[in-house]
Tab-separated table of C-alpha atoms in Angstrom:
chain	number	residue	atom	x	y	z
A	1	MET	CA	-10.518	-25.012	-29.307
A	2	PRO	CA	-10.276	-24.906	-25.111
A	3	GLY	CA	-7.147	-27.276	-25.552
A	4	GLU	CA	-5.373	-24.464	-27.758
A	5	GLN	CA	-6.337	-22.061	-25.729
A	6	HIS	CA	-5.051	-23.163	-22.322
A	7	ASP	CA	-1.741	-24.779	-24.278
A	8	ALA	CA	-1.558	-21.073	-25.745
A	9	ARG	CA	-1.874	-19.609	-21.997
A	10	ASP	CA	1.161	-22.299	-20.547
A	11	ALA	CA	3.017	-21.053	-23.301
A	12	ARG	CA	3.034	-17.422	-21.723
A	13	ASP	CA	3.826	-19.146	-19.116
A	14	VAL	CA	7.731	-19.837	-19.904
A	15	GLU	CA	8.004	-16.487	-22.284
A	16	PRO	CA	11.149	-14.431	-21.442
A	17	SER	CA	10.026	-11.331	-19.014
A	18	HIS	CA	10.809	-7.937	-20.722
A	19	ASP	CA	10.751	-5.914	-17.539
A	20	GLY	CA	13.023	-7.650	-15.441
A	21	GLY	CA	10.622	-10.134	-14.158
A	22	SER	CA	9.021	-7.991	-11.085
A	23	ALA	CA	5.319	-7.526	-12.819
A	24	GLU	CA	5.140	-11.428	-13.829
A	25	ILE	CA	6.615	-12.490	-10.367
A	26	GLY	CA	3.444	-10.667	-8.674
A	27	GLU	CA	0.936	-11.856	-11.685
A	28	LEU	CA	2.104	-15.196	-11.010
A	29	ILE	CA	1.872	-15.428	-7.300
A	30	GLY	CA	-1.479	-14.018	-8.384
A	31	ARG	CA	-2.830	-16.707	-10.201
A	32	LEU	CA	-1.205	-19.615	-8.177
A	33	SER	CA	-2.617	-18.088	-4.787
A	34	GLY	CA	-6.357	-18.058	-7.034
A	35	ASP	CA	-9.074	-20.192	-7.763
A	36	GLU	CA	-8.152	-21.099	-10.962
A	37	ALA	CA	-8.023	-25.200	-11.639
A	38	MET	CA	-5.174	-26.284	-12.592
A	39	ASP	CA	-3.612	-29.901	-12.885
A	40	HIS	CA	-0.383	-30.319	-10.821
A	41	GLU	CA	2.101	-30.373	-13.894
A	42	THR	CA	0.358	-27.008	-14.519
A	43	ARG	CA	1.100	-25.711	-11.022
A	44	GLY	CA	4.638	-27.068	-11.211
A	45	ARG	CA	5.551	-25.745	-14.486
A	46	MET	CA	4.201	-22.392	-13.045
A	47	LEU	CA	6.373	-22.610	-9.884
A	48	GLY	CA	8.819	-23.329	-12.303
A	49	ARG	CA	8.827	-20.231	-14.359
A	50	LEU	CA	7.906	-18.594	-10.793
A	51	ALA	CA	11.373	-19.815	-9.609
A	52	ARG	CA	13.724	-18.665	-12.235
A	53	LEU	CA	12.386	-14.994	-12.366
A	54	LEU	CA	13.322	-15.183	-8.594
A	55	GLY	CA	16.852	-16.664	-8.903
A	56	HIS	CA	17.605	-13.506	-11.418
A	57	SER	CA	15.763	-11.006	-8.965
A	58	ALA	CA	17.449	-12.529	-6.091
A	59	ARG	CA	20.855	-12.073	-7.959
A	60	ARG	CA	19.837	-8.225	-8.259
A	61	ALA	CA	19.079	-7.757	-5.145
A	62	GLY	CA	22.365	-9.460	-3.152
A	63	ALA	CA	23.049	-11.796	-0.797
A	64	ALA	CA	22.505	-9.093	2.378
A	65	GLY	CA	18.732	-8.101	1.217
A	66	VAL	CA	17.938	-11.910	0.332
A	67	GLY	CA	19.717	-13.598	3.915
A	68	ARG	CA	17.682	-10.413	6.495
A	69	GLY	CA	14.192	-11.830	4.350
A	70	LYS	CA	13.681	-8.137	2.841
A	71	TRP	CA	13.920	-9.169	-0.491
A	72	LEU	CA	11.067	-12.175	0.226
A	73	ALA	CA	9.057	-9.481	2.012
A	74	ASP	CA	9.422	-6.384	-0.764
A	75	LEU	CA	8.338	-9.229	-3.543
A	76	LEU	CA	5.264	-9.970	-1.155
A	77	VAL	CA	4.017	-6.574	-0.549
A	78	ALA	CA	4.278	-6.340	-4.198
A	79	ALA	CA	2.396	-9.017	-5.128
A	80	GLY	CA	-0.250	-8.528	-2.526
A	81	PRO	CA	-2.771	-6.218	-4.953
A	82	HIS	CA	-2.706	-9.576	-7.602
A	83	ILE	CA	-4.086	-11.614	-4.937
A	84	PRO	CA	-7.971	-12.280	-5.549
A	85	ILE	CA	-10.172	-11.498	-2.784
A	86	ARG	CA	-13.440	-12.442	-3.028
A	87	ASP	CA	-16.667	-10.762	-1.673
A	88	LEU	CA	-18.875	-12.698	0.645
A	89	GLU	CA	-21.578	-12.619	-2.346
A	90	THR	CA	-18.823	-14.341	-4.741
A	91	LEU	CA	-17.763	-16.793	-1.842
A	92	SER	CA	-21.305	-18.020	-0.658
A	93	ALA	CA	-22.046	-18.638	-4.534
A	94	HIS	CA	-18.663	-20.427	-4.917
A	95	HIS	CA	-18.744	-22.750	-1.729
A	96	HIS	CA	-22.330	-24.128	-2.739
A	97	GLY	CA	-24.361	-21.265	-0.982
A	98	LEU	CA	-22.657	-21.726	2.630
A	99	ALA	CA	-22.657	-19.150	4.974
A	100	GLY	CA	-21.454	-18.468	8.378
A	101	GLU	CA	-19.183	-21.209	10.165
A	102	GLU	CA	-20.116	-23.896	7.357
A	103	LEU	CA	-18.710	-21.157	5.194
A	104	ALA	CA	-15.494	-20.472	6.982
A	105	ASP	CA	-14.901	-23.885	7.360
A	106	SER	CA	-14.938	-24.894	3.631
A	107	LEU	CA	-12.685	-22.121	3.001
A	108	VAL	CA	-10.016	-23.023	5.172
A	109	LYS	CA	-10.610	-26.362	4.050
A	110	ALA	CA	-9.407	-25.402	0.162
A	111	ALA	CA	-6.521	-23.122	1.381
A	112	SER	CA	-4.983	-26.399	3.243
A	113	ASN	CA	-6.056	-28.097	-0.115
A	114	ALA	CA	-4.388	-25.490	-1.674
A	115	THR	CA	-0.954	-25.197	0.413
A	116	THR	CA	-0.707	-28.794	0.395
A	117	ALA	CA	-0.835	-28.884	-3.300
A	118	VAL	CA	2.160	-26.373	-3.358
A	119	GLY	CA	3.944	-28.056	-1.147
A	120	ALA	CA	3.226	-31.520	-3.005
A	121	ALA	CA	4.327	-29.732	-6.165
A	122	GLY	CA	7.524	-28.239	-5.109
A	123	GLY	CA	8.534	-31.729	-3.862
A	124	ALA	CA	8.024	-33.200	-6.750
A	125	LEU	CA	10.094	-30.345	-8.718
A	126	ALA	CA	13.214	-30.858	-5.730
A	127	ALA	CA	12.611	-35.212	-6.852
A	128	VAL	CA	13.672	-33.995	-10.156
A	129	GLU	CA	16.383	-31.747	-9.797
A	130	PHE	CA	18.527	-33.882	-6.885
A	131	ALA	CA	18.353	-36.606	-10.290
A	132	ALA	CA	20.048	-34.054	-12.028
A	133	PRO	CA	22.665	-32.369	-9.960
A	134	PRO	CA	23.547	-28.957	-11.802
A	135	LEU	CA	20.155	-27.992	-11.514
A	136	LEU	CA	20.378	-28.072	-7.647
A	137	LEU	CA	21.317	-24.222	-7.954
A	138	THR	CA	18.111	-23.746	-8.234
A	139	ALA	CA	16.591	-25.020	-4.851
A	140	PRO	CA	16.871	-21.268	-3.150
A	141	ALA	CA	14.730	-19.783	-5.428
A	142	GLN	CA	12.012	-22.863	-5.647
A	143	LEU	CA	12.045	-22.350	-1.720
A	144	ALA	CA	11.429	-18.720	-2.072
A	145	ALA	CA	8.901	-19.198	-4.877
A	146	GLU	CA	7.168	-21.787	-2.727
A	147	SER	CA	7.174	-20.113	0.502
A	148	LEU	CA	5.755	-16.919	-1.264
A	149	VAL	CA	2.807	-18.979	-2.933
A	150	VAL	CA	2.228	-20.516	0.408
A	151	ALA	CA	2.190	-16.840	2.216
A	152	ALA	CA	-0.538	-15.242	-0.408
A	153	ILE	CA	-3.154	-18.482	-0.466
A	154	GLU	CA	-2.622	-17.981	3.338
A	155	VAL	CA	-3.099	-13.874	2.702
A	156	LYS	CA	-5.751	-14.374	0.431
A	157	MET	CA	-7.823	-16.939	2.810
A	158	LEU	CA	-7.434	-14.449	6.181
A	159	ALA	CA	-8.711	-11.746	3.671
A	160	GLU	CA	-12.196	-14.023	2.954
A	161	LEU	CA	-12.227	-14.929	6.543
A	162	HIS	CA	-12.902	-11.220	7.313
A	163	GLU	CA	-15.748	-11.004	4.899
A	164	VAL	CA	-17.033	-14.386	5.678
A	165	TYR	CA	-16.954	-12.659	9.709
A	166	GLY	CA	-18.313	-9.525	8.561
A	167	VAL	CA	-15.104	-7.275	9.211
A	168	ARG	CA	-14.852	-5.083	6.377
A	169	VAL	CA	-11.459	-3.483	5.486
A	170	GLU	CA	-12.375	-0.450	3.293
A	171	GLY	CA	-9.616	0.941	0.918
A	172	SER	CA	-7.612	0.497	-2.058
A	173	GLY	CA	-6.179	-2.384	-3.167
A	174	ALA	CA	-2.941	-1.662	-2.120
A	175	VAL	CA	-4.794	-0.448	1.741
A	176	ARG	CA	-6.190	-3.736	1.757
A	177	ALA	CA	-3.215	-5.761	0.737
A	178	ALA	CA	-1.257	-4.272	3.519
A	179	ALA	CA	-4.336	-4.887	5.950
A	180	PHE	CA	-4.155	-8.643	5.104
A	181	LEU	CA	-0.221	-8.984	4.970
A	182	THR	CA	-0.219	-7.519	8.493
A	183	SER	CA	-2.706	-10.053	9.750
A	184	TRP	CA	-0.686	-12.583	8.034
A	185	ALA	CA	2.315	-11.870	9.671
A	186	LYS	CA	1.073	-11.181	13.156
A	187	GLN	CA	-1.446	-14.085	12.828
A	188	ARG	CA	-4.369	-11.621	14.468
A	189	GLY	CA	-7.486	-10.922	12.768
A	190	VAL	CA	-7.582	-6.732	11.645
A	191	ASN	CA	-9.312	-4.489	13.734
A	192	PRO	CA	-11.159	-1.171	12.139
A	193	LEU	CA	-11.319	0.339	15.555
A	194	GLU	CA	-7.711	0.178	16.089
A	195	GLY	CA	-5.867	3.688	16.345
A	196	GLY	CA	-3.975	4.531	13.252
A	197	SER	CA	-4.366	4.386	9.321
A	198	LEU	CA	-4.507	1.206	7.333
A	199	ALA	CA	-3.050	3.109	4.871
A	200	ASN	CA	0.354	2.776	7.368
A	201	MET	CA	-0.417	-0.591	9.066
A	202	LEU	CA	2.750	-2.030	7.098
A	203	GLY	CA	5.282	0.091	9.453
A	204	THR	CA	8.684	-0.569	11.231
A	205	THR	CA	7.088	-3.573	13.618
A	206	ALA	CA	4.526	-4.980	10.942
A	207	LYS	CA	7.454	-5.184	8.206
A	208	GLN	CA	10.007	-6.847	10.509
A	209	ALA	CA	6.842	-9.160	11.680
A	210	LEU	CA	6.459	-9.828	7.873
A	211	ARG	CA	9.873	-11.006	7.473
A	212	LYS	CA	10.313	-13.303	10.014
A	213	ARG	CA	6.865	-15.258	9.255
A	214	LEU	CA	8.351	-15.393	5.678
A	215	LEU	CA	11.512	-16.549	6.903
A	216	LYS	CA	9.299	-19.221	9.114
A	217	THR	CA	7.952	-20.128	5.960
A	218	LEU	CA	10.939	-20.202	3.933
A	219	GLY	CA	12.125	-23.040	6.698
A	220	ARG	CA	9.477	-24.909	6.487
A	221	SER	CA	10.066	-25.419	2.852
A	222	LEU	CA	13.370	-26.789	3.325
A	223	THR	CA	11.306	-30.420	3.392
A	224	THR	CA	10.608	-30.507	0.131
A	225	MET	CA	14.135	-30.871	-0.828
A	226	GLY	CA	14.135	-34.487	0.854
A	227	PRO	CA	15.319	-37.092	-1.787
A	228	PHE	CA	12.912	-38.652	-3.962
A	229	LEU	CA	9.290	-37.649	-3.308
A	230	THR	CA	9.390	-37.529	0.390
A	231	GLY	CA	10.001	-34.239	0.673
A	232	ALA	CA	6.931	-33.781	-1.395
A	233	ALA	CA	4.804	-35.742	1.166
A	234	ALA	CA	6.332	-33.994	4.335
A	235	GLY	CA	6.415	-30.378	2.580
A	236	ALA	CA	2.547	-31.123	1.964
A	237	ALA	CA	1.518	-32.390	5.512
A	238	LEU	CA	3.612	-29.771	6.994
A	239	ASN	CA	1.887	-26.654	4.782
A	240	ARG	CA	-1.759	-28.121	5.762
A	241	THR	CA	-1.136	-28.364	9.396
A	242	ALA	CA	0.472	-24.668	9.293
A	243	THR	CA	-2.868	-23.187	7.430
A	244	LYS	CA	-4.861	-24.735	9.275
A	245	ARG	CA	-3.237	-23.460	12.498
A	246	LEU	CA	-2.889	-19.853	11.452
A	247	ALA	CA	-6.886	-20.160	10.593
A	248	GLY	CA	-7.502	-21.014	13.772
A	249	LYS	CA	-5.749	-18.323	15.579
A	250	VAL	CA	-7.388	-15.758	13.090
A	251	ARG	CA	-11.026	-16.828	13.734
A	252	GLY	CA	-11.052	-16.765	17.399
A	253	ASP	CA	-9.943	-13.072	16.515
A	254	LEU	CA	-12.847	-12.339	14.369
A	255	ARG	CA	-15.437	-14.288	16.264
A	256	GLY	CA	-14.986	-11.511	18.764
A	257	GLY	CA	-12.656	-10.903	21.776
A	258	PRO	CA	-13.612	-8.840	24.803
A	259	ALA	CA	-14.745	-5.759	22.405
A	260	PRO	CA	-16.607	-7.840	19.417
A	261	LEU	CA	-15.420	-6.441	15.850
A	262	PRO	CA	-18.225	-4.216	14.186
A	263	GLY	CA	-20.179	-6.380	11.929
A	264	LEU	CA	-20.104	-9.688	13.198
A	265	PRO	CA	-22.917	-11.757	11.912
A	266	PRO	CA	-25.663	-12.264	14.410
A	267	GLU	CA	-25.067	-16.452	14.176
A	268	LEU	CA	-21.163	-16.053	14.035
A	269	GLY	CA	-21.851	-13.888	17.449
A	270	GLU	CA	-23.710	-16.815	18.803
A	271	ALA	CA	-21.052	-19.159	18.239
A	272	LYS	CA	-18.419	-17.418	20.431
A	273	ARG	CA	-17.032	-19.175	23.379
């Protein structure tokens, strides 16, 4: 039965990992950033599982790596290829045949709703932890889990906005993931005309930018630690606002600057201001 299959899949989310957790971390981030329909309870349970895995991972990484943001950045880079990115045809089909700016608007709305849901789920989980003091030790891992999932949702949004605006990023899954992670870190669209190989996009400067962005996102997630459900409301609102702001910046690039990017659909080029 469908319900039994769903329950079986959820049960796998809480089974022990046999590979140290790294592969499962990437898979969980991919699922939580994807288009899979899930209720609030399921999302919260998966975030909880991710937080527990991150707690073990953080202890292995050590305080220095965690504090500088390197640990978070490495985890997001490893999860990059797991983030599901739809092509233009699939996007249009999933958004009721929309195209152009209307499709872009719909994508941003969906991503904003998703990061809002993550903030709400994280805040609700924090409310439970405040009611049980011993579990407060899990708070840092919870914040890391929320931050990574929010980042992955926003990376997915930016990648799909590139599809909508006709800016094609070619290459393997790892190369494309690196390009869109760099786009997220720098809050800029990918310009295929820029010098250098996309395969080398995550160089020293980009990695530093990625760490700074993740630490900023982590700081934003601190609001979910407010008592009771006030953290859920604050975290949800801040995530929604930040996701929309990021989308606005990158859409401005993708519509075209002084030198319009290649492959821009005509109707979008005309919409440029």
